[in-house]
JSON list of C-alpha atoms and ligand atoms in Angstrom, two decimals:
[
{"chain": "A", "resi": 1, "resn": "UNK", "atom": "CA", "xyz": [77.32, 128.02, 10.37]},
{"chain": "A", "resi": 2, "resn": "UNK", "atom": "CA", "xyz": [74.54, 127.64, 13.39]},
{"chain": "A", "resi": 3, "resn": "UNK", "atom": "CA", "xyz": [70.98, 127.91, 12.93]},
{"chain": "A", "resi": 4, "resn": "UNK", "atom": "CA", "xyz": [68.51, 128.62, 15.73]},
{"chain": "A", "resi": 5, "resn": "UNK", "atom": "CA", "xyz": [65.60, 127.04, 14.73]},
{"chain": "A", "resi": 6, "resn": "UNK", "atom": "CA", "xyz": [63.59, 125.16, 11.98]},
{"chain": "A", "resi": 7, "resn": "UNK", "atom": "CA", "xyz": [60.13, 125.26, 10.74]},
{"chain": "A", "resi": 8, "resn": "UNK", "atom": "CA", "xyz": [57.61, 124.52, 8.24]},
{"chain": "A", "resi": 9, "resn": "UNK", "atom": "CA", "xyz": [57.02, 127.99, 7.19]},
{"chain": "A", "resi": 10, "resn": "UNK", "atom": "CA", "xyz": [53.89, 128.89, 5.16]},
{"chain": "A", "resi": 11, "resn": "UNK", "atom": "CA", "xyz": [53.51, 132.36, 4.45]},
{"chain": "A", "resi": 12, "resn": "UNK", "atom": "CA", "xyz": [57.24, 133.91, 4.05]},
{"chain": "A", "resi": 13, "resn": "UNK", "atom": "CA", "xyz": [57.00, 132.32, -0.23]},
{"chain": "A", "resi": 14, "resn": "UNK", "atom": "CA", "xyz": [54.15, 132.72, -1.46]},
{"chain": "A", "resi": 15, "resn": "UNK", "atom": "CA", "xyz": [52.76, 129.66, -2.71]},
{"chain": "A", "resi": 16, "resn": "UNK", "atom": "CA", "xyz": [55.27, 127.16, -1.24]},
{"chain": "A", "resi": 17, "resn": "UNK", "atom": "CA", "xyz": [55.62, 124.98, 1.57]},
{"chain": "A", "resi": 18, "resn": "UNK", "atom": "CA", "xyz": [59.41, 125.92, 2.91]},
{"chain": "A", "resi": 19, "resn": "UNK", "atom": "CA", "xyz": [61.63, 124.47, 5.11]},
{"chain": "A", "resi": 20, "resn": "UNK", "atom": "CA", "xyz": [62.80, 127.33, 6.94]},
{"chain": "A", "resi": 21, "resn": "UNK", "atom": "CA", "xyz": [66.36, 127.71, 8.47]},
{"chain": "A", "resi": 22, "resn": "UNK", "atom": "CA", "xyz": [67.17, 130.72, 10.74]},
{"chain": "A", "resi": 23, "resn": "UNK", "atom": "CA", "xyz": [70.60, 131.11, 10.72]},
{"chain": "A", "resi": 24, "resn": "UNK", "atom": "CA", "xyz": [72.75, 132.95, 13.68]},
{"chain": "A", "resi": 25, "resn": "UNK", "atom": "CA", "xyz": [74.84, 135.89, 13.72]},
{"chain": "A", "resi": 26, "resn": "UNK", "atom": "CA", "xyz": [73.12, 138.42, 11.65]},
{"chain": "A", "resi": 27, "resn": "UNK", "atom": "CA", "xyz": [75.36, 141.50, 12.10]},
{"chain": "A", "resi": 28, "resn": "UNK", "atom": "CA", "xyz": [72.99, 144.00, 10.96]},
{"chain": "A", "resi": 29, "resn": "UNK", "atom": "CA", "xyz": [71.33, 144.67, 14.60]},
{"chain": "A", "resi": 30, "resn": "UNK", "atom": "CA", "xyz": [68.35, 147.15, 12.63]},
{"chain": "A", "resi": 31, "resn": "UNK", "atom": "CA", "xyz": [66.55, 148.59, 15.78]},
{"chain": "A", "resi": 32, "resn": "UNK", "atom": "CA", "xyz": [63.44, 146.90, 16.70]},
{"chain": "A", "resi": 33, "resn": "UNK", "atom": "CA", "xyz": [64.82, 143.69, 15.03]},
{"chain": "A", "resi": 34, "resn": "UNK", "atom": "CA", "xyz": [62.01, 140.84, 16.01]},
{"chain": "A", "resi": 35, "resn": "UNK", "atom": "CA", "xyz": [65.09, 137.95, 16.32]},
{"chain": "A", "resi": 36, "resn": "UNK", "atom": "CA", "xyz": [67.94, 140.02, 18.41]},
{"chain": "A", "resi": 37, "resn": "UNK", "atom": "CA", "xyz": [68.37, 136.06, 18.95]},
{"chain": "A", "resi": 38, "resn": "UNK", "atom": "CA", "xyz": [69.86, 135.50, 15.74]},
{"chain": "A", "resi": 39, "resn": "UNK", "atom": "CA", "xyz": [72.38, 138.15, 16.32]},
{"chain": "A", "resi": 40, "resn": "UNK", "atom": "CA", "xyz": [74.63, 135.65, 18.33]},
{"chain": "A", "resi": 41, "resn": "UNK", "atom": "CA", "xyz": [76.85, 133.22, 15.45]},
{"chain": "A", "resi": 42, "resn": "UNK", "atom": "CA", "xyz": [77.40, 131.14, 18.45]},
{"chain": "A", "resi": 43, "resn": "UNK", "atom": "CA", "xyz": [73.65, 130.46, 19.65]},
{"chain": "A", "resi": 44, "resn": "UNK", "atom": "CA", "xyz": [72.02, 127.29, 18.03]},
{"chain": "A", "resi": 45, "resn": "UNK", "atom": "CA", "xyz": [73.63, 124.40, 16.43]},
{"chain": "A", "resi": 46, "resn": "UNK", "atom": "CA", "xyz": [75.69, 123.94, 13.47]},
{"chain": "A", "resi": 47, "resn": "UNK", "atom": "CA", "xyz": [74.07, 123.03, 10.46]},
{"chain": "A", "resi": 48, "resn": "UNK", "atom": "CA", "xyz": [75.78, 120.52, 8.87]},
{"chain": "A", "resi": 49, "resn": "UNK", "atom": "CA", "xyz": [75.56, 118.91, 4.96]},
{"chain": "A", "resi": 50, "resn": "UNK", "atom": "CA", "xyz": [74.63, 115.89, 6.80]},
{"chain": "A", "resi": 51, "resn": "UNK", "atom": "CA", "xyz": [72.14, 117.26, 8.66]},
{"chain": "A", "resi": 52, "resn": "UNK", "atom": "CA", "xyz": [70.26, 119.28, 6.28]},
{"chain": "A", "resi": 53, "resn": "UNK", "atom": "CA", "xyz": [70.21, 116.59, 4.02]},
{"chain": "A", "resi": 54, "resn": "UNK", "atom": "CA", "xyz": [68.21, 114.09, 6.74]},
{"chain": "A", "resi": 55, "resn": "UNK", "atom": "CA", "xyz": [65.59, 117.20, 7.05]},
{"chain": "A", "resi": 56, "resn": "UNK", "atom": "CA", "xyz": [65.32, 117.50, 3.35]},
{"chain": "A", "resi": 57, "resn": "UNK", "atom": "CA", "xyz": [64.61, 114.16, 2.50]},
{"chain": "A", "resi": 58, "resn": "UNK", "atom": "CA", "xyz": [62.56, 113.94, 5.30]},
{"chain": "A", "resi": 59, "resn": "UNK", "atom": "CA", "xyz": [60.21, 116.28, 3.72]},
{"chain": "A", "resi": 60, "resn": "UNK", "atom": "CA", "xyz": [60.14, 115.16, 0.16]},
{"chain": "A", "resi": 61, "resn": "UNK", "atom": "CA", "xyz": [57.30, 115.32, -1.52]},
{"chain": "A", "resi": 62, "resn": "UNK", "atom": "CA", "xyz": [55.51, 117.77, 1.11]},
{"chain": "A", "resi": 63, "resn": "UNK", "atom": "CA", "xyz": [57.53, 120.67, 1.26]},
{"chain": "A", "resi": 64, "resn": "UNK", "atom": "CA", "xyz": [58.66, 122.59, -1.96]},
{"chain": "A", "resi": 65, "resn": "UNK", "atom": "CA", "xyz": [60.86, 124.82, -1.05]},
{"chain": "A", "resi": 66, "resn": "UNK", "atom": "CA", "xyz": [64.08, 125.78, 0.47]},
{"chain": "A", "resi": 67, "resn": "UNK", "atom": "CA", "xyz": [64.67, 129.11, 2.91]},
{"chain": "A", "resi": 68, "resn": "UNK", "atom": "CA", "xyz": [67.07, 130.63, 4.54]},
{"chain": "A", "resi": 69, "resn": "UNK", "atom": "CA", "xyz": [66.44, 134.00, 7.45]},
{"chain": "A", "resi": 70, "resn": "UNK", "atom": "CA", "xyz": [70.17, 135.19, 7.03]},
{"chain": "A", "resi": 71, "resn": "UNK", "atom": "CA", "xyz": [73.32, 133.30, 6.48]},
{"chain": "A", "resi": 72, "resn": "UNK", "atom": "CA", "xyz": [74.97, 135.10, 3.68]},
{"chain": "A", "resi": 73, "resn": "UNK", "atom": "CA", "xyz": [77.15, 136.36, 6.17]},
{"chain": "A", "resi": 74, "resn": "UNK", "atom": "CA", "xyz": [78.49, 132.35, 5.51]},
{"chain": "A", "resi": 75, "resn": "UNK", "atom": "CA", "xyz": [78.47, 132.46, 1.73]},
{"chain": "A", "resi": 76, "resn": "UNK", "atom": "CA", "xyz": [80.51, 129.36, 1.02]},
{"chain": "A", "resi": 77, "resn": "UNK", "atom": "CA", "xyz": [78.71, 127.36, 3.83]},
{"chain": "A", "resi": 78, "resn": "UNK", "atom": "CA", "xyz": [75.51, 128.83, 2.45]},
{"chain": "A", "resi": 79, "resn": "UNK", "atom": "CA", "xyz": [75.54, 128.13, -1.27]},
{"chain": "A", "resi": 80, "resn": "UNK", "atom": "CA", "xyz": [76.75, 124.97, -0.29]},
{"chain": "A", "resi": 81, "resn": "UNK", "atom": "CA", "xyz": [73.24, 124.01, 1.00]},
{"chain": "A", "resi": 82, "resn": "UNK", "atom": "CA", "xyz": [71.93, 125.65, -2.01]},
{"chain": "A", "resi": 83, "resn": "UNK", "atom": "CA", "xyz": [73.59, 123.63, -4.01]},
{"chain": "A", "resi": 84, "resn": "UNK", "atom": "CA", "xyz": [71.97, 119.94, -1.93]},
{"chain": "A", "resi": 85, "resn": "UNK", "atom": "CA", "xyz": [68.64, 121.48, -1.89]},
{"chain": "A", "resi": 86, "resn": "UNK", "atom": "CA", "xyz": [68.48, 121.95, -5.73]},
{"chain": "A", "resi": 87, "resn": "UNK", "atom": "CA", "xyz": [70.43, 119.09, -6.58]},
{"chain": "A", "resi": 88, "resn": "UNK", "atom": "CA", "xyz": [66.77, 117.44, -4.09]},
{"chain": "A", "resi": 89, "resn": "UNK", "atom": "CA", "xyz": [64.43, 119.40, -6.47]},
{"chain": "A", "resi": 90, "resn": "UNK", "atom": "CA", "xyz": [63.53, 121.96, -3.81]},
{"chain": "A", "resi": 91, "resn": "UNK", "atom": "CA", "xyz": [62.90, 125.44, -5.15]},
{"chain": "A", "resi": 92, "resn": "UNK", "atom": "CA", "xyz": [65.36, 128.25, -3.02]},
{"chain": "A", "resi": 93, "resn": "UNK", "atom": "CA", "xyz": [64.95, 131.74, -1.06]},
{"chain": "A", "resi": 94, "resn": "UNK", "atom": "CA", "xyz": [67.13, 133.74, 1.18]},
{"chain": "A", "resi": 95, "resn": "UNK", "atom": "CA", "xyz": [65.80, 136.23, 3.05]},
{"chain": "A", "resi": 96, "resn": "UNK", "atom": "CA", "xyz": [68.19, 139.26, 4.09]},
{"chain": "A", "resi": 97, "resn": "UNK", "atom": "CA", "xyz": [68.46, 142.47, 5.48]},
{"chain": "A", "resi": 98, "resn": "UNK", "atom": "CA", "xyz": [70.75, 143.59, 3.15]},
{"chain": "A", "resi": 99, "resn": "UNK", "atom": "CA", "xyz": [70.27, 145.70, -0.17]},
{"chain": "A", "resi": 100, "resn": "UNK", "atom": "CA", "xyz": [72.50, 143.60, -2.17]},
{"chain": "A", "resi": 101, "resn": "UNK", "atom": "CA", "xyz": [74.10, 139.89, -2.22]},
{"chain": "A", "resi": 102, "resn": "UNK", "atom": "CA", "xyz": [76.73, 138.57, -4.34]},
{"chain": "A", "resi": 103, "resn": "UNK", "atom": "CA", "xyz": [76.29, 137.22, -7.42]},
{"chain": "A", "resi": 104, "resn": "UNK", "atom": "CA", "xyz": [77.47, 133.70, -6.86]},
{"chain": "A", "resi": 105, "resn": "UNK", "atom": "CA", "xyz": [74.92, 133.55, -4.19]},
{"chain": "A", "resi": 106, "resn": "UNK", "atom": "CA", "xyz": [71.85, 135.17, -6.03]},
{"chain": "A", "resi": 107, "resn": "UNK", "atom": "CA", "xyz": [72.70, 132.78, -9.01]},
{"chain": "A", "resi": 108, "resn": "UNK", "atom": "CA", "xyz": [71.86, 129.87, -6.47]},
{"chain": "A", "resi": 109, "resn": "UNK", "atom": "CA", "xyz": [67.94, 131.51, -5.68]},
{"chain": "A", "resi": 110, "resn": "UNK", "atom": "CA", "xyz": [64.43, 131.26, -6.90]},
{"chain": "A", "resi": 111, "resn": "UNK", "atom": "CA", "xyz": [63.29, 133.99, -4.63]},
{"chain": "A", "resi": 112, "resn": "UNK", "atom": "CA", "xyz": [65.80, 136.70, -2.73]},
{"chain": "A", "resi": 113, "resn": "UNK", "atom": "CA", "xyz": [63.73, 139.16, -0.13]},
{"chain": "A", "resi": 114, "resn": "UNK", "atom": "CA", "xyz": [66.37, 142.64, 0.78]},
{"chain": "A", "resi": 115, "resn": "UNK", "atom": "CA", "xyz": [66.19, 145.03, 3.18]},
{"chain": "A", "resi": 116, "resn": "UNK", "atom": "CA", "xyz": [66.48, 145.90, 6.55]},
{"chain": "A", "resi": 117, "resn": "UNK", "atom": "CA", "xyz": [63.47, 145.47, 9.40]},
{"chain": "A", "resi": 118, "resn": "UNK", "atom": "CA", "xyz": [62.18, 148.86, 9.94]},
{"chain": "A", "resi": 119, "resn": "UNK", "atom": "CA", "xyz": [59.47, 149.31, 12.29]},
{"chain": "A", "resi": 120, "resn": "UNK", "atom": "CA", "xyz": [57.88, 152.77, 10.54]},
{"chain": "A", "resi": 121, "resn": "UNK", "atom": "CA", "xyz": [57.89, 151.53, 6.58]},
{"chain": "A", "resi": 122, "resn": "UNK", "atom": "CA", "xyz": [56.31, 147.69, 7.77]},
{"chain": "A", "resi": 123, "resn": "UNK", "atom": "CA", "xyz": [57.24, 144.55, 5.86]},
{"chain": "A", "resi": 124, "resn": "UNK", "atom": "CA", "xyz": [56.56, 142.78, 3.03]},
{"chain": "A", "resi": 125, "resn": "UNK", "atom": "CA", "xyz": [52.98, 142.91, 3.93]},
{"chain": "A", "resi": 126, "resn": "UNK", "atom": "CA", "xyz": [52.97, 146.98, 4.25]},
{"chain": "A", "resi": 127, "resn": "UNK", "atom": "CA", "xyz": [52.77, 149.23, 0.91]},
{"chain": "A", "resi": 128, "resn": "UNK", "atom": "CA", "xyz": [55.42, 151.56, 2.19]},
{"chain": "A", "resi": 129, "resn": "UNK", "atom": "CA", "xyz": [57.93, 148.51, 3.28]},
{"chain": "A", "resi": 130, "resn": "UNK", "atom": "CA", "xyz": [61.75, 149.03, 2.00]},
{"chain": "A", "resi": 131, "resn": "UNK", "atom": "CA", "xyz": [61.89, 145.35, 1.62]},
{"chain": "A", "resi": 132, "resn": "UNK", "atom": "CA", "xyz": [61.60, 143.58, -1.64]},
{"chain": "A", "resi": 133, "resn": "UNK", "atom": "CA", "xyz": [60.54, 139.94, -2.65]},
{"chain": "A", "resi": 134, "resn": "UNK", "atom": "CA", "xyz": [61.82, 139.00, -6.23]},
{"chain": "A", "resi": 135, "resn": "UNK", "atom": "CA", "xyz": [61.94, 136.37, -8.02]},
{"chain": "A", "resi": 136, "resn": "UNK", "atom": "CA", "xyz": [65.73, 136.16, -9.25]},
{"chain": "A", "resi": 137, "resn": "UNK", "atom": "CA", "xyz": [64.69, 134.74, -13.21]},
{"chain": "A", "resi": 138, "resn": "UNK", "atom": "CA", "xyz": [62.17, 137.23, -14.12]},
{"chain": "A", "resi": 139, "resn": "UNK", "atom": "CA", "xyz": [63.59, 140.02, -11.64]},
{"chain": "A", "resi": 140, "resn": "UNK", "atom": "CA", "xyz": [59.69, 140.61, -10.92]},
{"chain": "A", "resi": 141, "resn": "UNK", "atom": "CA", "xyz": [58.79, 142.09, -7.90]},
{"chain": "A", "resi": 142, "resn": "UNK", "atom": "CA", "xyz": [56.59, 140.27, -6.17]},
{"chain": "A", "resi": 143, "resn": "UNK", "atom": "CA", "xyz": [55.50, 142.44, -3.11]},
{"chain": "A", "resi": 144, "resn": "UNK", "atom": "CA", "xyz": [51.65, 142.63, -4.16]},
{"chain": "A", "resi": 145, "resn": "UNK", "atom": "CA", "xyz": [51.72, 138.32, -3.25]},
{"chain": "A", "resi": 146, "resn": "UNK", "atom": "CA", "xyz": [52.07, 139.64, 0.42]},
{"chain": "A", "resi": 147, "resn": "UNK", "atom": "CA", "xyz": [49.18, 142.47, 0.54]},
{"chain": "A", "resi": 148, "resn": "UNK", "atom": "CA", "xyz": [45.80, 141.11, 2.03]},
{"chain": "A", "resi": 149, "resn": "UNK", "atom": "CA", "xyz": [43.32, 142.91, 0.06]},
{"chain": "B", "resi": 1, "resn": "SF4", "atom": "S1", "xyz": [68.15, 141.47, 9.40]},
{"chain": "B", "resi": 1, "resn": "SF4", "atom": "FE1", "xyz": [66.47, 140.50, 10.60]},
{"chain": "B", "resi": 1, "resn": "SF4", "atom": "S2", "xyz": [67.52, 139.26, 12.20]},
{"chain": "B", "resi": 1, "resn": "SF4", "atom": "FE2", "xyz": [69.04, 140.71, 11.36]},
{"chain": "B", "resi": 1, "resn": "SF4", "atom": "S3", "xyz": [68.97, 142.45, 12.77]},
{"chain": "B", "resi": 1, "resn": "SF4", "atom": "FE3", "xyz": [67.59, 142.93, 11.04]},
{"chain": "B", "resi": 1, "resn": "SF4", "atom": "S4", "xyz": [65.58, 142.23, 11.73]},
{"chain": "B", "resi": 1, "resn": "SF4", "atom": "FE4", "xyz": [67.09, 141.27, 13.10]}
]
């Protein structure tokens, strides 16, 4: 499993300080996608136990939270990080454009955002998105967190 990038991300969960993890090869190619970057599983480098453990205890104690952009298209590899960052007392989010994720993966999450990119309905941030942020104990949505009023 290869990830593009890394960053401290601020704004994709609500609240949290995440270490964010864009992971390659998302096949779902929506038009207008903002990453067509990602769509390539060979582009980036892989993203090994080993090395997402040094980057998680790196940020102990500042960051809170664990996210993935994609990578459920790897869903052993994936909960397998789940599992480390958990097991580090990080709090967990995968965000994907699909509708639905497996259970074994969804029992891994704090937070799970679905749905495709589409350009006309906006994202999380839009009142007409198709995209959903819950949080996977209360199965709240938690859209309104992302609406500037
Ligand atoms: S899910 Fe995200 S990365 Fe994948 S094609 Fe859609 S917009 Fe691009």
């Amino acid at each position: 499993m290869n990830y593009h990038n890394f960053e401290i991300a601020l704004q994709e969960v609500p609240g949290e300080i995440s270490l964010c993890f864009s992971i390659s090869g998302c096949p779902l190619r929506c038009e207008g996608c903002h990453s067509p970057f990602l769509w390539n599983a060979k582009s980036g480098t892989p993203l090994t136990v080993e090395g997402c453990n040094k980057i998680l205890n790196k940020y102990k104690g500042f960051a809170t939270c664990v996210l993935f952009m994609g990578g459920e298209w790897h869903e052993k590899e994936l909960i397998q990080l789940l599992k480390i960052a958990k097991k580090n007392n990080y709090k967990t989010c995968l965000y994907t454009g699909e509708e639905h994720i497996s259970k074994v993966l969804i029992k891994e999450l704090t937070w799970l955002k679905t749905g495709s990119w589409n350009p006309k309905l906006g994202g999380l941030n839009s009142a007409t998105t198709n995209q959903k942020f819950i949080e996977i104990k209360t199965q709240k949505l938690l859209n309104h967190l992302f609406i500037k009023n």
